[in-house]
XYZ file of C-alpha atoms in Angstrom:
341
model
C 108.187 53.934 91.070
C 109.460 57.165 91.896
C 107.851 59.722 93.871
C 107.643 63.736 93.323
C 107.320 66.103 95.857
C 105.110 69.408 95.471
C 105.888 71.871 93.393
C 105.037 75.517 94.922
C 105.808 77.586 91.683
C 105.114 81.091 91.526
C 106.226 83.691 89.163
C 106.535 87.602 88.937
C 107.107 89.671 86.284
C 107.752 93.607 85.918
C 104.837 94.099 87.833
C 105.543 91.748 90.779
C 106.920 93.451 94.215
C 108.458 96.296 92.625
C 105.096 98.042 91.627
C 102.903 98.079 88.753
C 105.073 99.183 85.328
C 102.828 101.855 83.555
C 105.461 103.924 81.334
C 105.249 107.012 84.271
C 107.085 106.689 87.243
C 105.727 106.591 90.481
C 107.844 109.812 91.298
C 106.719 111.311 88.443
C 102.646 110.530 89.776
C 103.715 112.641 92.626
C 105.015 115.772 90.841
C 101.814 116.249 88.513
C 99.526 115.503 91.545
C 101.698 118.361 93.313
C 101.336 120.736 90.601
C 97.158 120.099 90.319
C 97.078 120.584 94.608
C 99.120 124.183 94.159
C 96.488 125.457 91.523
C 93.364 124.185 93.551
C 94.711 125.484 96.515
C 96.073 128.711 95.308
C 92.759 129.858 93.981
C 90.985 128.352 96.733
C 92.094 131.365 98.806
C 91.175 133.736 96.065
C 87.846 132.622 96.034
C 87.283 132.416 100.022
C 88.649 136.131 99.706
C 86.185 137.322 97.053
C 83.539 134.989 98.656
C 83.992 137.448 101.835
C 84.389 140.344 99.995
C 81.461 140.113 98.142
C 79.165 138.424 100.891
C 78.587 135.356 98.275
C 77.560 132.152 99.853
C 77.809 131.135 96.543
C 81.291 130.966 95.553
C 81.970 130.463 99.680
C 80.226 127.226 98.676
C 82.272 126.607 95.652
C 85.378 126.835 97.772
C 84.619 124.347 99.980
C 84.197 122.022 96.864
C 87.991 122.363 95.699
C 88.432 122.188 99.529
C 87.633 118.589 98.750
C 89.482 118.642 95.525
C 92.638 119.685 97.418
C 91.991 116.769 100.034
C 91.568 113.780 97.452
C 94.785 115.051 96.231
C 96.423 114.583 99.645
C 95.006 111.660 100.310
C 95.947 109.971 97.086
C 99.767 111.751 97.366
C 100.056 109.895 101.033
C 97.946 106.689 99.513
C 100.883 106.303 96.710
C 103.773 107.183 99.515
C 102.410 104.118 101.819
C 102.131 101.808 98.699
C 106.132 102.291 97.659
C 106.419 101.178 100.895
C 108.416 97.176 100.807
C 106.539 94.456 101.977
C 107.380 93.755 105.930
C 106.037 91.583 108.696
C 102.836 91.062 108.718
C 101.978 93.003 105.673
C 103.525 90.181 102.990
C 101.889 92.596 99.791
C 103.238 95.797 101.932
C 100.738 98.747 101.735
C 99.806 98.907 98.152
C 95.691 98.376 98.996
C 96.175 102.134 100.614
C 95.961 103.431 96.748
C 92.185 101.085 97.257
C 91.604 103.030 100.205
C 91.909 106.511 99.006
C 90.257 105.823 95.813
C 87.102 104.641 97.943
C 87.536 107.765 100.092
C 87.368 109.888 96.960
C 84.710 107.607 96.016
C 81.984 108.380 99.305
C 83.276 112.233 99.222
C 81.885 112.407 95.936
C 78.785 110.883 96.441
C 78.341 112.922 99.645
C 79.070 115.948 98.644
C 76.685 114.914 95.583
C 74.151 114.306 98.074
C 74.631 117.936 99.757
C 74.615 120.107 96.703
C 71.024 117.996 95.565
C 69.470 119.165 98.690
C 70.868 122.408 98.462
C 69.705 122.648 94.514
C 66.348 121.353 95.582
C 66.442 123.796 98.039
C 67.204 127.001 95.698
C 64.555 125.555 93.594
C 61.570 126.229 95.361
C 63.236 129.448 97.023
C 66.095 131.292 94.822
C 68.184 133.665 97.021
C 69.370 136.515 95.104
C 72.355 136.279 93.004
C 75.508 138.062 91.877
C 75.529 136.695 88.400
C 78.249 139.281 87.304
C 80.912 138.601 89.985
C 79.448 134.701 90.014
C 80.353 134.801 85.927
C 83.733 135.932 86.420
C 84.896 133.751 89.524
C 83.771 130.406 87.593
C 85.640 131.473 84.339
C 88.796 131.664 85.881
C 88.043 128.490 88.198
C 87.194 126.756 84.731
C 90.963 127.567 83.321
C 92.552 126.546 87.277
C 90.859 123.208 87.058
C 91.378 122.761 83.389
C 95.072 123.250 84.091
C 94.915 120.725 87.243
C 92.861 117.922 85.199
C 95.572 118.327 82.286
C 98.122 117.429 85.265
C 96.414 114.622 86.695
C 95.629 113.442 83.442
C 99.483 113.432 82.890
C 99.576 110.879 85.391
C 98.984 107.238 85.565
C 95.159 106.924 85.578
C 95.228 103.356 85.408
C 95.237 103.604 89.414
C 92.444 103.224 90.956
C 94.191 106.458 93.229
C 94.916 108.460 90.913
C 91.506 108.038 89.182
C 89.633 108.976 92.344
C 91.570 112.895 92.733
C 90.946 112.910 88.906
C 87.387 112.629 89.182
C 87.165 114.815 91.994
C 88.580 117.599 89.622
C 86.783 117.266 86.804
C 83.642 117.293 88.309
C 84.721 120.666 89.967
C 85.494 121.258 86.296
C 81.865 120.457 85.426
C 80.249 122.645 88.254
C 82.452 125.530 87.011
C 81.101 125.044 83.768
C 77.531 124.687 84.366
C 77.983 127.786 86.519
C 79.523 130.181 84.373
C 76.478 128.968 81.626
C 74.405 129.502 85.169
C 75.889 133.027 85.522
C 75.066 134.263 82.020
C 71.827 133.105 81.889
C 71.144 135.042 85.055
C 73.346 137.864 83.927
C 70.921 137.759 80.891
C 67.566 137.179 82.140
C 67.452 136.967 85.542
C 66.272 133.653 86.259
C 68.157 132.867 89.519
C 66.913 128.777 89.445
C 69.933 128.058 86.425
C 71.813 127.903 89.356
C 70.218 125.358 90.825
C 69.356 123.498 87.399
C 72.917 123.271 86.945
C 74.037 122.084 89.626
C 71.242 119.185 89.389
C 73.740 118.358 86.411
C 76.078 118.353 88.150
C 75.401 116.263 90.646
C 73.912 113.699 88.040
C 77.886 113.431 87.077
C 79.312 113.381 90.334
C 76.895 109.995 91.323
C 78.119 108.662 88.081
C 81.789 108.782 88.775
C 81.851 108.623 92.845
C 79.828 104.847 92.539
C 81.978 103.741 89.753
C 85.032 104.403 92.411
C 83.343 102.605 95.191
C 82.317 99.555 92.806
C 85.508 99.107 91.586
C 87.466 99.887 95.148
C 85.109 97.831 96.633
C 85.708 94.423 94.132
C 89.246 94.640 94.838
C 88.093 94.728 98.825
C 85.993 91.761 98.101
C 88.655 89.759 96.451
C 86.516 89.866 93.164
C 88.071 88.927 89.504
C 89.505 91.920 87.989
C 87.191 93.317 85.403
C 87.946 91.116 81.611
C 89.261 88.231 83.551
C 86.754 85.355 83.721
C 87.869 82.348 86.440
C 85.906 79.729 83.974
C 87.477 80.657 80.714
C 90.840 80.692 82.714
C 90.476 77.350 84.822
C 88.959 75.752 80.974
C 92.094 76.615 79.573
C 94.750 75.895 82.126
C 93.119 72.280 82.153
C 92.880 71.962 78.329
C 96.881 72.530 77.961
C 98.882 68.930 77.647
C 99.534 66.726 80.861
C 96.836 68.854 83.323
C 94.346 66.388 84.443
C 92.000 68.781 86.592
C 92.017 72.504 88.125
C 90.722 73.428 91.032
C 91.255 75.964 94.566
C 91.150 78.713 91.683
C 91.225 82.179 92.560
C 92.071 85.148 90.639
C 92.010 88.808 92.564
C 93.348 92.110 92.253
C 96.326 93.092 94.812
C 95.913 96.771 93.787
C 95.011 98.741 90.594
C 97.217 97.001 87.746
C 98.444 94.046 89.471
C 96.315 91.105 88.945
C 97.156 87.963 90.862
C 96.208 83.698 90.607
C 97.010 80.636 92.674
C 95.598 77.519 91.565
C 95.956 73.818 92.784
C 96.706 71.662 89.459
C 96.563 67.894 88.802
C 98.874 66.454 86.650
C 99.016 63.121 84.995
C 101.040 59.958 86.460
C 104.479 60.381 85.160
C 103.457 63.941 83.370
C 106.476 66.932 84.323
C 104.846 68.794 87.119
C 107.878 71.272 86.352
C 107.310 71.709 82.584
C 103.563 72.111 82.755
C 103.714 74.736 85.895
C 106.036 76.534 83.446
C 103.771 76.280 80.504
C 100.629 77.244 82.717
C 102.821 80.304 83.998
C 104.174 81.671 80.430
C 100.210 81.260 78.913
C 99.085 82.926 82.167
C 101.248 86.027 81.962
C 100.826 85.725 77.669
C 96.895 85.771 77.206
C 95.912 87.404 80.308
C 98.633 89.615 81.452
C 99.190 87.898 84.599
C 102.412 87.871 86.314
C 102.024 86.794 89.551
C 100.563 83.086 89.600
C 101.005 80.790 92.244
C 100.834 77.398 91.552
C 100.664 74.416 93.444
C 101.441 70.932 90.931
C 101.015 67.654 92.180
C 100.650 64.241 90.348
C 97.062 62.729 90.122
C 96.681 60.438 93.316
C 99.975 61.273 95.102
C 99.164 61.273 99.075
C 101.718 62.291 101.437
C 101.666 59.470 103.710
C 102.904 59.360 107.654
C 106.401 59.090 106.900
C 106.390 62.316 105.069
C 106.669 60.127 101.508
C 104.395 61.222 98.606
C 102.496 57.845 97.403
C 99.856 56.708 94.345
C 97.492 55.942 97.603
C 94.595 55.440 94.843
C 94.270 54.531 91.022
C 93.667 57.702 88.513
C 90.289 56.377 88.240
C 89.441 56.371 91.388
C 90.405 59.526 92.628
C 87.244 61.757 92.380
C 88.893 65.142 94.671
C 92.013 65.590 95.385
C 91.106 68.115 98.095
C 88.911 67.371 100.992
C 87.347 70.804 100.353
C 87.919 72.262 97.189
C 86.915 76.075 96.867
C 85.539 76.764 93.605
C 84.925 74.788 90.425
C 86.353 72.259 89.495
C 87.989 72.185 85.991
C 88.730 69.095 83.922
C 89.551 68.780 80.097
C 86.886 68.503 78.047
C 83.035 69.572 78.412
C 81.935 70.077 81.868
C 79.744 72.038 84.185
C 81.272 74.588 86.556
């Protein structure tokens, strides 16, 4: 009888080592992310400058927000310069999980600074400090067409990143708070009520919650080793072990190296005499077909081959006999046919 040694197959596509393929280049990510930073920063200054001039704590305030604008933008640029880093040492995937790490970032600053401008709406609530709604009108209409101009060049960018989606965020909300207080402004402007400050920014913050914990729950599933979001491990492992020759599936995992590139090693059992090399191909090409993953890893061995002391591969059992293959399997285990997970 002839023996068969294991077959480590693993496969990568246009999204393996090189990066993740998106139809926008990586340099071209860069060069809209630099043209949203020199519009937030630019009128950053003017508004720190009429913020002094006009003794507004207000639009002082307002500042510091596309202060944080500007930094998610930095963060992200550097994020996306570590990731096109190659893989070396001990870093085998390189640095591409520092696009995860800024995105988190922009994640918490979000919910922070959510957290400060509640209190500080609560706070102007109960006791409104007087307002310049003219000057307060005019700063947040031109702040409305800088960050409408910055989100139309983030937006121009690959927002399929995780990075990239966290600095997007951060300006649209800043979009947002413009908005709400320019409508703010001219209600004051109108009537006087100084609390439409306040009530927008409530609004505001509402938004910012929204979008800073949707950053941190998906940063923090790729942290976790989670399935990406519209991969299910079940379905998967059911239909890897359904396709001819595959006996049972198990030591399944599926997980996310960074935004876009999905990743799967799997330990599979073939039948006695089945082509370990023909199915690991098959289970590859369905793999990176149906569920748009490139980068499998697959381990194929033949039902009930041991590796015995002299470094041989052996039938050490019959097929129905062998009930693991593993001493310790991690996961489900998937078989053809009905079966429990």
């Amino acid at each position: 009888m002839s023996t068969h040694s294991h077959d480590h197959g693993h496969e990568h596509g246009p999204a393996g080592h090189a990066g993740h393929s998106h139809g926008v280049t990586a340099d071209a990510d860069r060069r809209w992310l630099a043209c949203a930073l020199a519009l937030i920063t630019v009128f950053m200054a003017a508004e720190v400058t009429a913020g002094v001039i006009a003794q507004s704590l207000a639009l002082i305030s307002d500042a510091a927000h596309m202060l944080t604008d500007a930094a998610s933008i930095v963060l992200a640029l550097v994020a996306m310069r570590l990731a096109a880093r190659p893989a070396r040492g001990g870093f085998t995937y390189g640095l591409k999980r520092a696009e995860i790490l800024s995105a988190q970032a922009n994640g918490l600053t979000l919910l922070l600074l959510g957290a400060w401008l509640a209190f500080e709406a609560v706070r102007r609530l109960i006791s409104p400090p007087a307002v310049e709604g003219g000057l307060m009108l005019a700063t947040a209409l031109v702040g409305i067409v800088v960050n409408v101009a910055a989100a139309w060049c983030i937006s121009r960018a690959n927002r399929t990143s995780l990075n990239v989606e966290g600095a997007y965020q951060h300006i649209l909300n800043d979009l947002f708070a413009f908005i709400g207080t320019a409508i703010a402004a001219l209600v004051v402007v109108m009537t006087g009520f100084a609390r439409a400050d306040a009530i927008a920014t409530l609004v505001v913050v509402a938004l910012m919650f929204k979008a800073g914990s949707g950053l941190v729950r998906d940063s923090g599933r790729i942290f976790l080793e989670a399935a990406p979001a519209g991969l299910d491990p079940d379905t998967i492992g059911d239909e890897l072990a359904a396709q001819q020759s595959v006996v049972e599936i198990h030591d399944l995992h599926v997980w996310t190296i960074t935004s876009g590139q999905p990743a799967l090693s799997a330990h599979v059992l073939v039948e006695p005499g089945g082509d370990c090399h023909a199915v690991r191909r098959g289970l590859q090409r369905l793999l990176r077909e149906a569920h748009g993953i490139s980068h499998a890893t697959l381990q194929v061995d033949h039902l009930g081959e041991d590796l015995g002391a002299d470094g041989l591969l052996r039938i050490s059992a019959p097929p129905a006999e062998q009930a693991e293959h593993c001493d310790e399997a991690h996961g489900p285990v998937h078989r053809p046919g009905p079966h429990e997970h």
